[in-house]
Coordinates of C-alpha atoms in Angstrom, one line a residue:
X1 CA 45.2 54.3 131.5
X2 CA 48.8 55.5 131.7
X3 CA 48.2 58.8 129.8
X4 CA 46.8 60.0 126.5
X5 CA 49.1 61.7 124.0
X6 CA 48.1 63.8 121.0
X7 CA 50.5 63.8 118.0
X8 CA 50.8 67.0 116.0
X9 CA 53.1 68.4 113.3
X10 CA 53.3 69.6 109.8
X11 CA 52.2 67.3 107.0
X12 CA 54.8 64.7 105.7
X13 CA 57.0 64.9 108.8
X14 CA 56.3 61.2 109.6
X15 CA 53.6 61.5 112.1
X16 CA 51.5 58.6 110.8
X17 CA 54.6 56.5 110.2
X18 CA 55.7 56.9 113.8
X19 CA 52.1 56.4 115.0
X20 CA 52.0 53.1 113.1
X21 CA 55.4 52.0 114.5
X22 CA 54.5 52.9 118.1
X23 CA 51.0 51.3 118.0
X24 CA 51.4 48.6 115.4
X25 CA 48.2 50.1 114.0
X26 CA 47.4 50.7 110.4
X27 CA 47.0 54.5 109.9
X28 CA 47.2 55.5 106.2
X29 CA 50.7 56.6 105.3
X30 CA 51.3 58.4 102.0
X31 CA 53.6 60.9 100.4
X32 CA 51.1 63.7 100.1
X33 CA 49.7 66.2 102.6
X34 CA 46.5 65.6 104.7
X35 CA 46.3 61.9 104.3
X36 CA 45.1 61.9 107.9
X37 CA 41.7 63.5 108.2
X38 CA 39.9 61.7 110.9
X39 CA 42.1 61.1 114.0
X40 CA 43.9 57.8 114.2
X41 CA 43.6 56.3 117.7
X42 CA 45.9 53.6 119.0
X43 CA 46.3 52.0 122.4
X44 CA 49.5 50.3 123.5
X45 CA 50.7 48.5 126.6
X46 CA 53.2 50.4 128.8
X47 CA 56.3 48.2 129.1
X48 CA 57.3 47.6 132.7
X49 CA 59.7 44.9 133.7
X50 CA 58.4 44.9 137.2
X51 CA 55.2 43.3 136.1
X52 CA 57.1 40.3 134.7
X53 CA 59.2 40.0 137.9
X54 CA 56.1 40.1 140.1
X55 CA 54.3 37.7 137.8
X56 CA 57.1 35.1 138.1
X57 CA 56.4 35.0 141.9
X58 CA 52.7 35.5 142.1
X59 CA 51.7 33.3 139.1
X60 CA 48.5 35.2 138.4
X61 CA 45.9 34.0 135.9
X62 CA 46.0 37.4 134.3
X63 CA 48.5 40.2 134.0
X64 CA 47.2 43.6 132.9
X65 CA 49.7 46.4 132.2
X66 CA 48.7 50.1 132.2
X67 CA 48.2 51.5 128.7
X68 CA 49.0 54.6 126.7
X69 CA 46.6 56.0 124.1
X70 CA 47.8 58.0 121.0
X71 CA 45.7 60.3 118.9
X72 CA 47.2 61.3 115.5
X73 CA 45.5 64.2 113.9
X74 CA 45.9 65.8 110.5
X75 CA 49.0 67.9 109.7
X76 CA 48.9 71.6 110.4
X77 CA 50.1 74.2 107.8
X78 CA 50.7 77.9 108.1
X79 CA 47.4 79.8 108.3
X80 CA 45.5 76.7 109.3
X81 CA 43.5 79.0 111.6
X82 CA 42.3 80.8 108.5
X83 CA 41.3 77.6 106.7
X84 CA 44.5 76.7 104.9
X85 CA 44.9 73.0 104.4
X86 CA 42.3 71.2 106.4
X87 CA 42.0 74.2 108.8
X88 CA 42.4 73.6 112.6
X89 CA 39.0 72.4 113.6
X90 CA 40.3 68.9 114.1
X91 CA 42.5 70.1 116.9
X92 CA 39.4 69.7 119.1
X93 CA 40.1 66.0 119.1
X94 CA 43.2 66.5 121.3
X95 CA 41.9 69.1 123.7
X96 CA 41.4 66.4 126.3
X97 CA 44.8 64.6 126.0
X98 CA 47.3 64.7 128.8
X99 CA 50.3 65.6 126.7
X100 CA 51.3 66.6 123.2
X101 CA 54.0 65.0 121.1
X102 CA 55.1 67.5 118.4
X103 CA 56.7 65.5 115.5
X104 CA 59.4 67.5 113.7
X105 CA 61.1 66.4 110.5
X106 CA 64.9 66.2 110.9
X107 CA 65.8 64.3 107.8
X108 CA 66.2 65.4 104.2
X109 CA 64.7 62.5 102.1
X110 CA 64.1 63.8 98.6
X111 CA 61.5 61.1 98.0
X112 CA 59.3 62.7 100.6
X113 CA 58.1 66.2 99.7
X114 CA 58.2 68.9 102.3
X115 CA 55.1 71.1 102.5
X116 CA 57.3 74.2 102.8
X117 CA 59.8 73.1 100.1
X118 CA 62.8 72.6 102.5
X119 CA 63.6 71.1 105.9
X120 CA 64.0 73.7 108.6
X121 CA 63.1 72.4 112.1
X122 CA 63.0 75.8 113.8
X123 CA 60.7 77.3 111.2
X124 CA 58.5 74.2 111.2
X125 CA 58.2 74.2 115.0
X126 CA 57.3 77.9 115.0
X127 CA 54.6 77.3 112.3
X128 CA 52.8 74.6 114.3
X129 CA 53.2 76.4 117.7
X130 CA 51.7 79.5 116.1
X131 CA 48.7 77.6 114.9
X132 CA 48.2 76.1 118.3
X133 CA 48.4 79.6 119.8
X134 CA 45.8 80.9 117.3
X135 CA 43.5 78.0 118.0
X136 CA 43.6 78.8 121.7
X137 CA 43.1 82.5 121.1
X138 CA 40.0 81.6 119.0
X139 CA 38.7 79.5 121.9
X140 CA 39.5 82.2 124.4
X141 CA 37.8 84.9 122.4
X142 CA 34.5 83.0 122.7
X143 CA 35.0 82.4 126.4
X144 CA 35.9 86.1 127.1
X145 CA 32.8 87.4 125.2
X146 CA 30.5 85.1 127.3
X147 CA 32.2 86.0 130.6
X148 CA 32.0 89.7 129.9
X149 CA 28.3 89.4 129.6
X150 CA 28.1 87.5 132.9
X151 CA 30.3 90.1 134.6
X152 CA 27.6 92.7 133.9
X153 CA 25.2 90.7 136.1
X154 CA 27.5 91.4 139.1
X155 CA 29.2 87.9 139.4
X156 CA 32.4 88.3 141.4
X157 CA 33.4 84.8 140.4
X158 CA 33.2 85.8 136.7
X159 CA 35.3 88.9 137.4
X160 CA 38.1 86.8 138.7
X161 CA 37.8 84.4 135.8
X162 CA 37.9 87.2 133.3
X163 CA 41.2 88.4 134.9
X164 CA 42.7 84.9 134.2
X165 CA 41.4 84.9 130.6
X166 CA 42.9 88.3 129.9
X167 CA 46.3 87.3 131.4
X168 CA 46.3 84.2 129.2
X169 CA 45.2 86.2 126.1
X170 CA 48.0 88.7 126.6
X171 CA 50.6 85.9 126.8
X172 CA 49.3 84.1 123.7
X173 CA 49.3 87.4 121.8
X174 CA 52.9 87.8 122.8
X175 CA 53.7 84.4 121.2
X176 CA 54.1 82.6 124.6
X177 CA 52.7 79.2 125.2
X178 CA 50.1 79.1 128.0
X179 CA 52.1 76.4 129.9
X180 CA 54.7 79.1 130.8
X181 CA 52.2 80.9 133.0
X182 CA 51.9 80.5 136.7
X183 CA 48.6 80.7 138.8
X184 CA 47.6 80.3 142.4
X185 CA 44.8 78.1 143.7
X186 CA 41.4 79.2 142.4
X187 CA 42.9 81.0 139.4
X188 CA 44.8 77.7 138.5
X189 CA 41.4 75.8 138.4
X190 CA 40.0 78.5 136.1
X191 CA 43.0 78.2 133.9
X192 CA 42.9 74.4 133.8
X193 CA 39.2 74.5 132.9
X194 CA 40.1 76.3 129.6
X195 CA 41.7 73.1 128.3
X196 CA 44.2 75.0 126.2
X197 CA 46.4 73.2 123.7
X198 CA 49.4 75.4 124.6
X199 CA 48.9 74.7 128.3
X200 CA 49.5 71.0 127.9
X201 CA 52.9 69.4 128.8
X202 CA 54.6 68.9 125.4
X203 CA 57.8 67.4 123.9
X204 CA 59.3 67.2 120.5
X205 CA 59.8 64.0 118.6
X206 CA 62.7 64.4 116.2
X207 CA 62.1 62.0 113.2
X208 CA 65.7 61.4 111.9
X209 CA 67.4 59.3 109.4
X210 CA 68.9 56.0 110.6
X211 CA 72.5 57.4 110.3
X212 CA 71.6 60.3 112.6
X213 CA 70.5 58.1 115.5
X214 CA 74.0 57.9 116.9
X215 CA 75.7 61.0 115.6
X216 CA 72.8 63.5 115.3
X217 CA 72.5 65.4 112.1
X218 CA 72.5 69.2 111.8
X219 CA 68.7 69.4 111.7
X220 CA 68.5 67.5 115.0
X221 CA 71.1 69.9 116.6
X222 CA 68.9 72.9 115.5
X223 CA 65.8 71.3 117.2
X224 CA 67.7 70.4 120.4
X225 CA 69.0 74.0 120.7
X226 CA 65.5 75.4 120.3
X227 CA 64.0 72.8 122.8
X228 CA 66.7 73.7 125.4
X229 CA 65.7 77.4 125.2
X230 CA 62.1 76.4 125.7
X231 CA 62.8 73.9 128.5
X232 CA 61.2 71.1 126.4
X233 CA 62.4 67.5 126.0
X234 CA 63.3 65.9 122.7
X235 CA 62.7 62.2 121.9
X236 CA 64.8 61.1 118.9
X237 CA 63.2 58.4 116.7
X238 CA 63.9 57.0 113.3
X239 CA 60.4 56.4 112.0
X240 CA 61.4 54.1 109.2
X241 CA 63.5 51.9 111.5
X242 CA 60.8 51.8 114.2
X243 CA 58.3 50.7 111.5
X244 CA 60.7 47.9 110.5
X245 CA 60.9 46.8 114.2
X246 CA 57.1 46.9 114.5
X247 CA 56.7 44.5 111.6
X248 CA 58.9 41.9 113.1
X249 CA 57.7 39.0 115.2
X250 CA 58.0 39.7 118.9
X251 CA 60.7 37.1 119.2
X252 CA 63.0 38.8 116.7
X253 CA 62.7 42.4 117.9
X254 CA 65.4 42.3 120.6
X255 CA 68.0 40.8 118.3
X256 CA 67.2 43.4 115.6
X257 CA 67.6 46.2 118.2
X258 CA 70.9 44.8 119.3
X259 CA 72.2 44.7 115.7
X260 CA 71.4 48.4 115.3
X261 CA 72.7 49.3 118.8
X262 CA 69.2 50.4 120.0
X263 CA 68.9 50.1 123.7
X264 CA 65.4 51.5 124.0
X265 CA 62.6 51.4 121.4
X266 CA 61.0 54.7 120.3
X267 CA 57.9 53.7 122.3
X268 CA 59.9 53.1 125.4
X269 CA 61.7 56.5 125.1
X270 CA 58.5 58.3 124.4
X271 CA 56.7 56.7 127.4
X272 CA 59.6 57.5 129.7
X273 CA 59.6 61.2 128.7
X274 CA 55.8 61.3 129.0
X275 CA 55.9 59.9 132.5
X276 CA 58.6 62.4 133.4
X277 CA 56.9 65.5 132.1
X278 CA 53.5 64.5 133.6
X279 CA 55.2 63.3 136.8
X280 CA 53.4 59.9 136.9
X281 CA 54.1 56.8 138.9
X282 CA 52.9 53.2 138.7
X283 CA 51.6 51.0 141.5
X284 CA 50.4 47.4 141.4
X285 CA 47.4 45.4 142.7
X286 CA 46.9 41.7 143.0
X287 CA 43.1 40.9 143.3
X288 CA 41.1 37.9 142.1
X289 CA 44.1 36.2 140.5
X290 CA 45.0 39.3 138.4
X291 CA 48.2 41.3 138.7
X292 CA 47.5 44.8 137.4
X293 CA 49.4 48.1 136.9
X294 CA 47.9 51.5 137.6
X295 CA 49.2 54.9 136.8
X296 CA 48.6 58.0 139.0
X297 CA 50.3 61.4 139.5
X298 CA 53.1 61.5 142.0
X299 CA 52.1 62.5 145.5
X300 CA 48.7 60.8 145.1
X301 CA 47.1 59.9 148.6
X302 CA 46.1 56.3 149.1
X303 CA 42.3 57.0 148.9
X304 CA 42.7 58.8 145.6
X305 CA 44.7 55.9 144.2
X306 CA 42.0 53.5 145.4
X307 CA 39.5 55.7 143.5
X308 CA 41.5 55.2 140.4
X309 CA 40.3 51.6 140.6
X310 CA 36.8 52.2 141.6
X311 CA 35.0 55.2 143.2
X312 CA 33.5 53.0 145.9
X313 CA 37.0 52.1 147.1
X314 CA 37.8 55.7 147.6
X315 CA 34.5 56.5 149.3
X316 CA 34.8 53.5 151.7
X317 CA 38.5 53.6 152.1
X318 CA 39.7 52.0 155.4
X319 CA 43.4 51.4 154.9
X320 CA 46.1 50.3 152.4
X321 CA 48.2 47.2 152.9
X322 CA 51.5 48.1 151.1
X323 CA 54.6 46.2 150.1
X324 CA 57.3 47.8 148.1
X325 CA 57.8 45.7 144.9
X326 CA 61.5 45.2 145.6
X327 CA 60.7 43.9 149.1
X328 CA 58.1 41.6 147.5
X329 CA 60.7 40.2 145.2
X330 CA 63.2 39.7 148.0
X331 CA 60.7 37.9 150.2
X332 CA 59.2 35.8 147.5
X333 CA 55.6 36.1 148.7
X334 CA 53.1 38.4 150.6
X335 CA 53.1 36.0 153.5
X336 CA 56.9 36.1 153.9
X337 CA 56.9 40.0 153.6
X338 CA 54.3 40.1 156.4
X339 CA 56.4 37.8 158.6
X340 CA 59.4 40.0 158.1
X341 CA 57.4 43.2 158.9
X342 CA 57.7 44.5 155.4
X343 CA 53.9 44.7 154.8
X344 CA 52.8 48.0 156.1
X345 CA 49.3 49.1 157.0
X346 CA 48.8 52.7 155.8
X347 CA 46.0 55.2 156.4
X348 CA 44.4 58.0 154.5
X349 CA 47.4 60.3 154.6
X350 CA 49.8 57.8 153.0
X351 CA 51.3 59.0 149.7
X352 CA 51.5 56.1 147.2
X353 CA 55.1 55.5 145.9
X354 CA 56.3 54.2 142.5
X355 CA 56.5 50.5 142.7
X356 CA 54.1 49.9 145.6
X357 CA 52.1 46.7 145.6
X358 CA 48.9 47.6 147.4
X359 CA 45.8 45.8 148.7
X360 CA 43.1 48.3 149.5
X361 CA 40.7 47.6 152.4
X362 CA 37.3 49.4 152.0
X363 CA 33.7 49.2 153.1
X364 CA 30.6 50.7 151.5

């Protein structure tokens, strides 16, 4: 798995249209609020040209890319925490995702109604962010009440946890997202265990009209200014255009993109931003005639990377035999890389690098 991404936003901003385009799935798309009730789930392969280049040399029987999973949940409205619309209970579906893509409407489109009567990216963002904050406060309230009871039993550990909870609660009540907070060591683990929505790395997906892809309309400029203040990335996508691309045969997509001057698809841009904000890298393995891509956080030690494949490999880790993929391509084979001294034997302290081709040696 590359990473999991939850998709949030107001109703009728194009969430399901973009979900369908990115995953070539068949989520219901309609011009009325709340057409998404149960979460739509889609899994897509992560494009990586290095897999193709390595495959041309290795000639594996099977090539397995890493994948990205999307979860599209129902649109939020103002006062969702009080039961408006469909409420906010469905947000529980995305508490375990790695990142959140917040889709924001940056097109007018009179044929598509806006739940608030007009398009205003800054207002719309604030509504959704407020509802995420309120959902986290509701979750924290229950956790604090339980912890306060445990503190009375004399648990020092619970006293420290309660300090973290109160710091987070104060920030949320001030309208700050939990991801802006900093913690050290033990407190950081307590914080992570809360699985707060506002603590997750997030980015905005600006759904624009086709004509705004190059020039950027006024709505997009408003969103970009807000995102810059928050230190959040923006991915610009034309949902309708991406939907057209998704419906084309694979062989026609590149030509279509060239005709419209599109260098990267929306999926490629979204994946790139996701990998950046989560600080992820990809390494490759070639075992049993299968070339496979794996995703891990940057600075992952070799044993932990092996454990990504199977826990036994981490437990019985001996060494990692590593060739950087560019060296592999230049040499043309593992044997040639070994002959030229470009295959390295690395121990437990080795930090896996983006693009490494690794064979793990282990014994259990």
